[in-house]
């Protein structure tokens, strides 16, 4: 029986990563995710990435294993890694947003999260904050399409 799974991580863009290289990442990500039925979102701000991947567990883990080996980013910190009952980004093979630091109240809580604390254990309120922040982009985009 397949299980829906989600991984959310934070990472630092490699030094000197150009905007065009982020576009290249997205082209490959969208094609590969579509064929593996992986959905999610990538946020880029302040030279950092936050990405959510969701789908069948084996596909999500295989995708994340490739991403983790990629030299275009470093310092990967897994924020959430858990089974889910439903997808949060079901229509997106990989949604993308470039953000400005300070753009929203929760920006710091996600992008400038205290690594030492997270490596110990993410609390439920911190985990909720991350997901509320991520889902707000999906809700906004979905509303725009109406
Ligand atoms: P190949 O494309 O054959 O590449 C071989 C190796 O080089 C891999 O280690 C690859 O990671 C690395 N690499 C590839 N191109 C470059 C480059 N231009 N500069 C430096 N290193 C490079 N892939 C997905 O499938 N889904 C995603 O959602 C996804 N999200 C990503 C998010 C971020 C922030 C980053 C940095 C990468 C993401 N990728 C994603 C790309 C992923 O890391 C792989 O490059 C891609 O999946 C192809 O894997 P491959 O094994 O076929 O590697």
PDB file of C-alpha atoms and ligand atoms in Angstrom:
ATOM      1  CA  UNK A   1       0.000   0.000   0.000  1.00  0.00           C
ATOM      2  CA  UNK A   2       1.498   3.332  -1.013  1.00  0.00           C
ATOM      3  CA  UNK A   3       1.868   6.054   1.552  1.00  0.00           C
ATOM      4  CA  UNK A   4       1.759   9.808   0.951  1.00  0.00           C
ATOM      5  CA  UNK A   5       4.831  11.455   2.384  1.00  0.00           C
ATOM      6  CA  UNK A   6       6.198  14.967   2.733  1.00  0.00           C
ATOM      7  CA  UNK A   7       9.671  16.434   3.160  1.00  0.00           C
ATOM      8  CA  UNK A   8      10.315  20.138   3.780  1.00  0.00           C
ATOM      9  CA  UNK A   9      13.867  21.440   3.926  1.00  0.00           C
ATOM     10  CA  UNK A  10      15.849  24.655   4.084  1.00  0.00           C
ATOM     11  CA  UNK A  11      19.175  25.107   2.279  1.00  0.00           C
ATOM     12  CA  UNK A  12      21.661  27.781   1.277  1.00  0.00           C
ATOM     13  CA  UNK A  13      22.163  28.526  -2.415  1.00  0.00           C
ATOM     14  CA  UNK A  14      25.720  27.854  -3.589  1.00  0.00           C
ATOM     15  CA  UNK A  15      27.881  30.952  -3.742  1.00  0.00           C
ATOM     16  CA  UNK A  16      27.334  32.829  -6.973  1.00  0.00           C
ATOM     17  CA  UNK A  17      24.269  30.850  -8.076  1.00  0.00           C
ATOM     18  CA  UNK A  18      22.754  32.903 -10.905  1.00  0.00           C
ATOM     19  CA  UNK A  19      19.013  33.484 -11.424  1.00  0.00           C
ATOM     20  CA  UNK A  20      19.233  31.551 -14.700  1.00  0.00           C
ATOM     21  CA  UNK A  21      20.554  28.539 -12.803  1.00  0.00           C
ATOM     22  CA  UNK A  22      17.479  28.607 -10.584  1.00  0.00           C
ATOM     23  CA  UNK A  23      15.401  28.535 -13.778  1.00  0.00           C
ATOM     24  CA  UNK A  24      17.408  25.480 -14.948  1.00  0.00           C
ATOM     25  CA  UNK A  25      16.734  23.736 -11.634  1.00  0.00           C
ATOM     26  CA  UNK A  26      13.011  24.351 -12.069  1.00  0.00           C
ATOM     27  CA  UNK A  27      12.836  23.032 -15.637  1.00  0.00           C
ATOM     28  CA  UNK A  28      14.401  19.715 -14.619  1.00  0.00           C
ATOM     29  CA  UNK A  29      12.490  19.563 -11.319  1.00  0.00           C
ATOM     30  CA  UNK A  30       9.113  20.035 -12.993  1.00  0.00           C
ATOM     31  CA  UNK A  31       9.746  17.391 -15.643  1.00  0.00           C
ATOM     32  CA  UNK A  32      11.086  14.806 -13.198  1.00  0.00           C
ATOM     33  CA  UNK A  33       8.427  15.505 -10.591  1.00  0.00           C
ATOM     34  CA  UNK A  34       5.623  15.226 -13.124  1.00  0.00           C
ATOM     35  CA  UNK A  35       6.804  11.767 -14.165  1.00  0.00           C
ATOM     36  CA  UNK A  36       7.180  10.624 -10.528  1.00  0.00           C
ATOM     37  CA  UNK A  37       3.918  12.271  -9.421  1.00  0.00           C
ATOM     38  CA  UNK A  38       5.794  14.431  -6.926  1.00  0.00           C
ATOM     39  CA  UNK A  39       4.232  17.821  -6.152  1.00  0.00           C
ATOM     40  CA  UNK A  40       5.368  20.758  -4.056  1.00  0.00           C
ATOM     41  CA  UNK A  41       6.807  24.217  -3.969  1.00  0.00           C
ATOM     42  CA  UNK A  42      10.199  25.893  -4.029  1.00  0.00           C
ATOM     43  CA  UNK A  43      10.737  29.276  -2.387  1.00  0.00           C
ATOM     44  CA  UNK A  44      13.883  31.319  -2.969  1.00  0.00           C
ATOM     45  CA  UNK A  45      14.859  34.310  -0.855  1.00  0.00           C
ATOM     46  CA  UNK A  46      17.906  35.811   0.753  1.00  0.00           C
ATOM     47  CA  UNK A  47      20.146  33.223  -1.010  1.00  0.00           C
ATOM     48  CA  UNK A  48      18.198  30.402   0.642  1.00  0.00           C
ATOM     49  CA  UNK A  49      15.801  27.763  -0.606  1.00  0.00           C
ATOM     50  CA  UNK A  50      12.820  26.286   1.192  1.00  0.00           C
ATOM     51  CA  UNK A  51      11.242  23.380  -0.638  1.00  0.00           C
ATOM     52  CA  UNK A  52       8.341  21.072   0.045  1.00  0.00           C
ATOM     53  CA  UNK A  53       8.139  17.717  -1.734  1.00  0.00           C
ATOM     54  CA  UNK A  54       5.120  15.456  -1.454  1.00  0.00           C
ATOM     55  CA  UNK A  55       3.953  12.258  -3.079  1.00  0.00           C
ATOM     56  CA  UNK A  56       4.428   8.545  -2.730  1.00  0.00           C
ATOM     57  CA  UNK A  57       7.077   7.921  -0.093  1.00  0.00           C
ATOM     58  CA  UNK A  58       9.589   6.092  -2.303  1.00  0.00           C
ATOM     59  CA  UNK A  59       9.346   8.793  -4.994  1.00  0.00           C
ATOM     60  CA  UNK A  60       9.709  11.646  -2.495  1.00  0.00           C
ATOM     61  CA  UNK A  61      12.706  10.009  -0.841  1.00  0.00           C
ATOM     62  CA  UNK A  62      14.397   9.262  -4.179  1.00  0.00           C
ATOM     63  CA  UNK A  63      13.837  12.867  -5.327  1.00  0.00           C
ATOM     64  CA  UNK A  64      15.181  14.261  -2.073  1.00  0.00           C
ATOM     65  CA  UNK A  65      18.242  11.975  -2.251  1.00  0.00           C
ATOM     66  CA  UNK A  66      19.123  13.471  -5.675  1.00  0.00           C
ATOM     67  CA  UNK A  67      18.492  17.012  -4.441  1.00  0.00           C
ATOM     68  CA  UNK A  68      20.647  16.454  -1.355  1.00  0.00           C
ATOM     69  CA  UNK A  69      23.627  15.543  -3.578  1.00  0.00           C
ATOM     70  CA  UNK A  70      23.286  18.679  -5.690  1.00  0.00           C
ATOM     71  CA  UNK A  71      26.183  21.119  -5.365  1.00  0.00           C
ATOM     72  CA  UNK A  72      23.987  24.094  -6.276  1.00  0.00           C
ATOM     73  CA  UNK A  73      23.010  24.332  -2.629  1.00  0.00           C
ATOM     74  CA  UNK A  74      24.522  23.424   0.746  1.00  0.00           C
ATOM     75  CA  UNK A  75      23.655  23.137   4.414  1.00  0.00           C
ATOM     76  CA  UNK A  76      20.439  21.218   3.934  1.00  0.00           C
ATOM     77  CA  UNK A  77      18.307  21.221   7.072  1.00  0.00           C
ATOM     78  CA  UNK A  78      15.225  18.999   7.058  1.00  0.00           C
ATOM     79  CA  UNK A  79      12.363  20.856   8.735  1.00  0.00           C
ATOM     80  CA  UNK A  80       9.600  18.281   8.269  1.00  0.00           C
ATOM     81  CA  UNK A  81       9.643  14.643   7.202  1.00  0.00           C
ATOM     82  CA  UNK A  82       6.316  12.948   7.773  1.00  0.00           C
ATOM     83  CA  UNK A  83       3.433  10.914   6.368  1.00  0.00           C
ATOM     84  CA  UNK A  84       0.518  13.095   5.218  1.00  0.00           C
ATOM     85  CA  UNK A  85      -3.106  12.260   4.591  1.00  0.00           C
ATOM     86  CA  UNK A  86      -3.516  14.610   1.591  1.00  0.00           C
ATOM     87  CA  UNK A  87      -1.309  16.712  -0.665  1.00  0.00           C
ATOM     88  CA  UNK A  88      -1.018  20.440   0.021  1.00  0.00           C
ATOM     89  CA  UNK A  89       0.160  21.384  -3.502  1.00  0.00           C
ATOM     90  CA  UNK A  90      -1.735  18.899  -5.618  1.00  0.00           C
ATOM     91  CA  UNK A  91      -1.711  20.974  -8.826  1.00  0.00           C
ATOM     92  CA  UNK A  92       1.954  21.897  -8.813  1.00  0.00           C
ATOM     93  CA  UNK A  93       4.768  19.690 -10.099  1.00  0.00           C
ATOM     94  CA  UNK A  94       6.861  22.429  -8.473  1.00  0.00           C
ATOM     95  CA  UNK A  95       5.419  25.846  -7.695  1.00  0.00           C
ATOM     96  CA  UNK A  96       7.969  28.619  -7.426  1.00  0.00           C
ATOM     97  CA  UNK A  97       8.176  32.008  -5.699  1.00  0.00           C
ATOM     98  CA  UNK A  98      11.029  34.461  -5.309  1.00  0.00           C
ATOM     99  CA  UNK A  99      10.509  36.293  -2.032  1.00  0.00           C
ATOM    100  CA  UNK A 100      11.884  39.430  -0.465  1.00  0.00           C
ATOM    101  CA  UNK A 101      13.200  39.098   3.094  1.00  0.00           C
ATOM    102  CA  UNK A 102      10.658  40.447   5.535  1.00  0.00           C
ATOM    103  CA  UNK A 103       7.852  40.023   2.999  1.00  0.00           C
ATOM    104  CA  UNK A 104       5.619  38.347   5.541  1.00  0.00           C
ATOM    105  CA  UNK A 105       5.473  38.056   9.296  1.00  0.00           C
ATOM    106  CA  UNK A 106       6.429  34.395   9.200  1.00  0.00           C
ATOM    107  CA  UNK A 107       9.383  34.838   6.848  1.00  0.00           C
ATOM    108  CA  UNK A 108      11.973  34.770   9.639  1.00  0.00           C
ATOM    109  CA  UNK A 109      10.281  31.838  11.347  1.00  0.00           C
ATOM    110  CA  UNK A 110      10.907  29.776   8.217  1.00  0.00           C
ATOM    111  CA  UNK A 111      13.958  31.199   6.419  1.00  0.00           C
ATOM    112  CA  UNK A 112      15.952  32.223   9.476  1.00  0.00           C
ATOM    113  CA  UNK A 113      14.911  29.357  11.669  1.00  0.00           C
ATOM    114  CA  UNK A 114      17.305  28.494  14.485  1.00  0.00           C
ATOM    115  CA  UNK A 115      19.250  25.509  13.101  1.00  0.00           C
ATOM    116  CA  UNK A 116      20.463  24.349  16.505  1.00  0.00           C
ATOM    117  CA  UNK A 117      16.902  24.132  17.808  1.00  0.00           C
ATOM    118  CA  UNK A 118      15.600  22.300  14.738  1.00  0.00           C
ATOM    119  CA  UNK A 119      18.426  19.771  14.822  1.00  0.00           C
ATOM    120  CA  UNK A 120      17.263  18.889  18.348  1.00  0.00           C
ATOM    121  CA  UNK A 121      13.567  18.701  17.560  1.00  0.00           C
ATOM    122  CA  UNK A 122      11.010  20.822  15.737  1.00  0.00           C
ATOM    123  CA  UNK A 123       8.069  21.676  18.006  1.00  0.00           C
ATOM    124  CA  UNK A 124       4.498  21.237  16.750  1.00  0.00           C
ATOM    125  CA  UNK A 125       3.840  25.027  16.739  1.00  0.00           C
ATOM    126  CA  UNK A 126       7.036  25.590  14.693  1.00  0.00           C
ATOM    127  CA  UNK A 127       5.988  22.866  12.246  1.00  0.00           C
ATOM    128  CA  UNK A 128       2.535  24.428  11.932  1.00  0.00           C
ATOM    129  CA  UNK A 129       4.069  27.842  11.253  1.00  0.00           C
ATOM    130  CA  UNK A 130       6.181  26.426   8.433  1.00  0.00           C
ATOM    131  CA  UNK A 131       3.203  24.743   6.768  1.00  0.00           C
ATOM    132  CA  UNK A 132       0.897  27.757   7.195  1.00  0.00           C
ATOM    133  CA  UNK A 133       3.588  29.936   5.580  1.00  0.00           C
ATOM    134  CA  UNK A 134       4.074  27.544   2.665  1.00  0.00           C
ATOM    135  CA  UNK A 135       0.376  26.978   2.094  1.00  0.00           C
ATOM    136  CA  UNK A 136      -0.361  30.704   2.033  1.00  0.00           C
ATOM    137  CA  UNK A 137       1.349  30.910  -1.383  1.00  0.00           C
ATOM    138  CA  UNK A 138      -0.744  28.099  -2.770  1.00  0.00           C
ATOM    139  CA  UNK A 139      -3.965  29.617  -1.423  1.00  0.00           C
ATOM    140  CA  UNK A 140      -3.053  33.020  -2.892  1.00  0.00           C
ATOM    141  CA  UNK A 141      -2.253  31.523  -6.312  1.00  0.00           C
ATOM    142  CA  UNK A 142      -5.405  29.416  -6.315  1.00  0.00           C
ATOM    143  CA  UNK A 143      -7.508  32.469  -5.452  1.00  0.00           C
ATOM    144  CA  UNK A 144      -5.909  34.411  -8.327  1.00  0.00           C
ATOM    145  CA  UNK A 145      -6.983  31.703 -10.770  1.00  0.00           C
ATOM    146  CA  UNK A 146     -10.637  31.937  -9.736  1.00  0.00           C
TER     147      UNK A 146
HETATM  148  P1  LIG B   1      22.045  14.896 -13.326  1.00  0.00           P
HETATM  149  O1  LIG B   1      21.189  15.969 -13.898  1.00  0.00           O
HETATM  150  O2  LIG B   1      22.535  13.761 -14.178  1.00  0.00           O
HETATM  151  O3  LIG B   1      23.259  15.594 -12.627  1.00  0.00           O
HETATM  152  C1  LIG B   1      24.366  14.876 -12.075  1.00  0.00           C
HETATM  153  C2  LIG B   1      24.821  15.550 -10.798  1.00  0.00           C
HETATM  154  O4  LIG B   1      25.126  16.943 -10.964  1.00  0.00           O
HETATM  155  C3  LIG B   1      23.780  15.512  -9.730  1.00  0.00           C
HETATM  156  O5  LIG B   1      24.419  15.408  -8.484  1.00  0.00           O
HETATM  157  C4  LIG B   1      23.086  16.861  -9.884  1.00  0.00           C
HETATM  158  O6  LIG B   1      22.440  17.155  -8.676  1.00  0.00           O
HETATM  159  C5  LIG B   1      24.234  17.765 -10.245  1.00  0.00           C
HETATM  160  N1  LIG B   1      23.947  18.873 -11.173  1.00  0.00           N
HETATM  161  C6  LIG B   1      23.110  18.856 -12.233  1.00  0.00           C
HETATM  162  N2  LIG B   1      23.151  20.010 -12.899  1.00  0.00           N
HETATM  163  C7  LIG B   1      24.050  20.792 -12.240  1.00  0.00           C
HETATM  164  C8  LIG B   1      24.552  22.107 -12.439  1.00  0.00           C
HETATM  165  N3  LIG B   1      24.146  22.876 -13.444  1.00  0.00           N
HETATM  166  N4  LIG B   1      25.457  22.575 -11.548  1.00  0.00           N
HETATM  167  C9  LIG B   1      25.884  21.818 -10.512  1.00  0.00           C
HETATM  168  N5  LIG B   1      25.456  20.565 -10.290  1.00  0.00           N
HETATM  169  C10 LIG B   1      24.554  20.074 -11.133  1.00  0.00           C
HETATM  170  N6  LIG B   1      15.116  17.667  -8.997  1.00  0.00           N
HETATM  171  C11 LIG B   1      13.927  17.032  -9.037  1.00  0.00           C
HETATM  172  O7  LIG B   1      13.798  16.001  -9.713  1.00  0.00           O
HETATM  173  N7  LIG B   1      12.833  17.524  -8.371  1.00  0.00           N
HETATM  174  C12 LIG B   1      12.907  18.643  -7.603  1.00  0.00           C
HETATM  175  O8  LIG B   1      11.889  19.054  -7.011  1.00  0.00           O
HETATM  176  C13 LIG B   1      14.156  19.320  -7.512  1.00  0.00           C
HETATM  177  N8  LIG B   1      14.293  20.424  -6.759  1.00  0.00           N
HETATM  178  C14 LIG B   1      15.526  20.980  -6.614  1.00  0.00           C
HETATM  179  C15 LIG B   1      15.682  22.064  -5.739  1.00  0.00           C
HETATM  180  C16 LIG B   1      16.936  22.639  -5.558  1.00  0.00           C
HETATM  181  C17 LIG B   1      17.088  23.792  -4.608  1.00  0.00           C
HETATM  182  C18 LIG B   1      18.053  22.129  -6.257  1.00  0.00           C
HETATM  183  C19 LIG B   1      19.415  22.751  -6.063  1.00  0.00           C
HETATM  184  C20 LIG B   1      17.916  21.078  -7.129  1.00  0.00           C
HETATM  185  C21 LIG B   1      16.655  20.494  -7.328  1.00  0.00           C
HETATM  186  N9  LIG B   1      16.461  19.424  -8.192  1.00  0.00           N
HETATM  187  C22 LIG B   1      15.254  18.787  -8.257  1.00  0.00           C
HETATM  188  C23 LIG B   1      17.536  18.977  -9.108  1.00  0.00           C
HETATM  189  C24 LIG B   1      18.226  17.712  -8.593  1.00  0.00           C
HETATM  190  O9  LIG B   1      19.175  18.060  -7.629  1.00  0.00           O
HETATM  191  C25 LIG B   1      18.916  16.965  -9.757  1.00  0.00           C
HETATM  192  O10 LIG B   1      19.836  17.789 -10.398  1.00  0.00           O
HETATM  193  C26 LIG B   1      17.904  16.472 -10.788  1.00  0.00           C
HETATM  194  O11 LIG B   1      16.856  15.779 -10.136  1.00  0.00           O
HETATM  195  C27 LIG B   1      18.550  15.560 -11.812  1.00  0.00           C
HETATM  196  O12 LIG B   1      19.089  14.465 -11.137  1.00  0.00           O
HETATM  197  P2  LIG B   1      20.091  13.445 -11.876  1.00  0.00           P
HETATM  198  O13 LIG B   1      20.495  12.403 -10.892  1.00  0.00           O
HETATM  199  O14 LIG B   1      19.478  13.013 -13.152  1.00  0.00           O
HETATM  200  O15 LIG B   1      21.370  14.300 -12.013  1.00  0.00           O
END
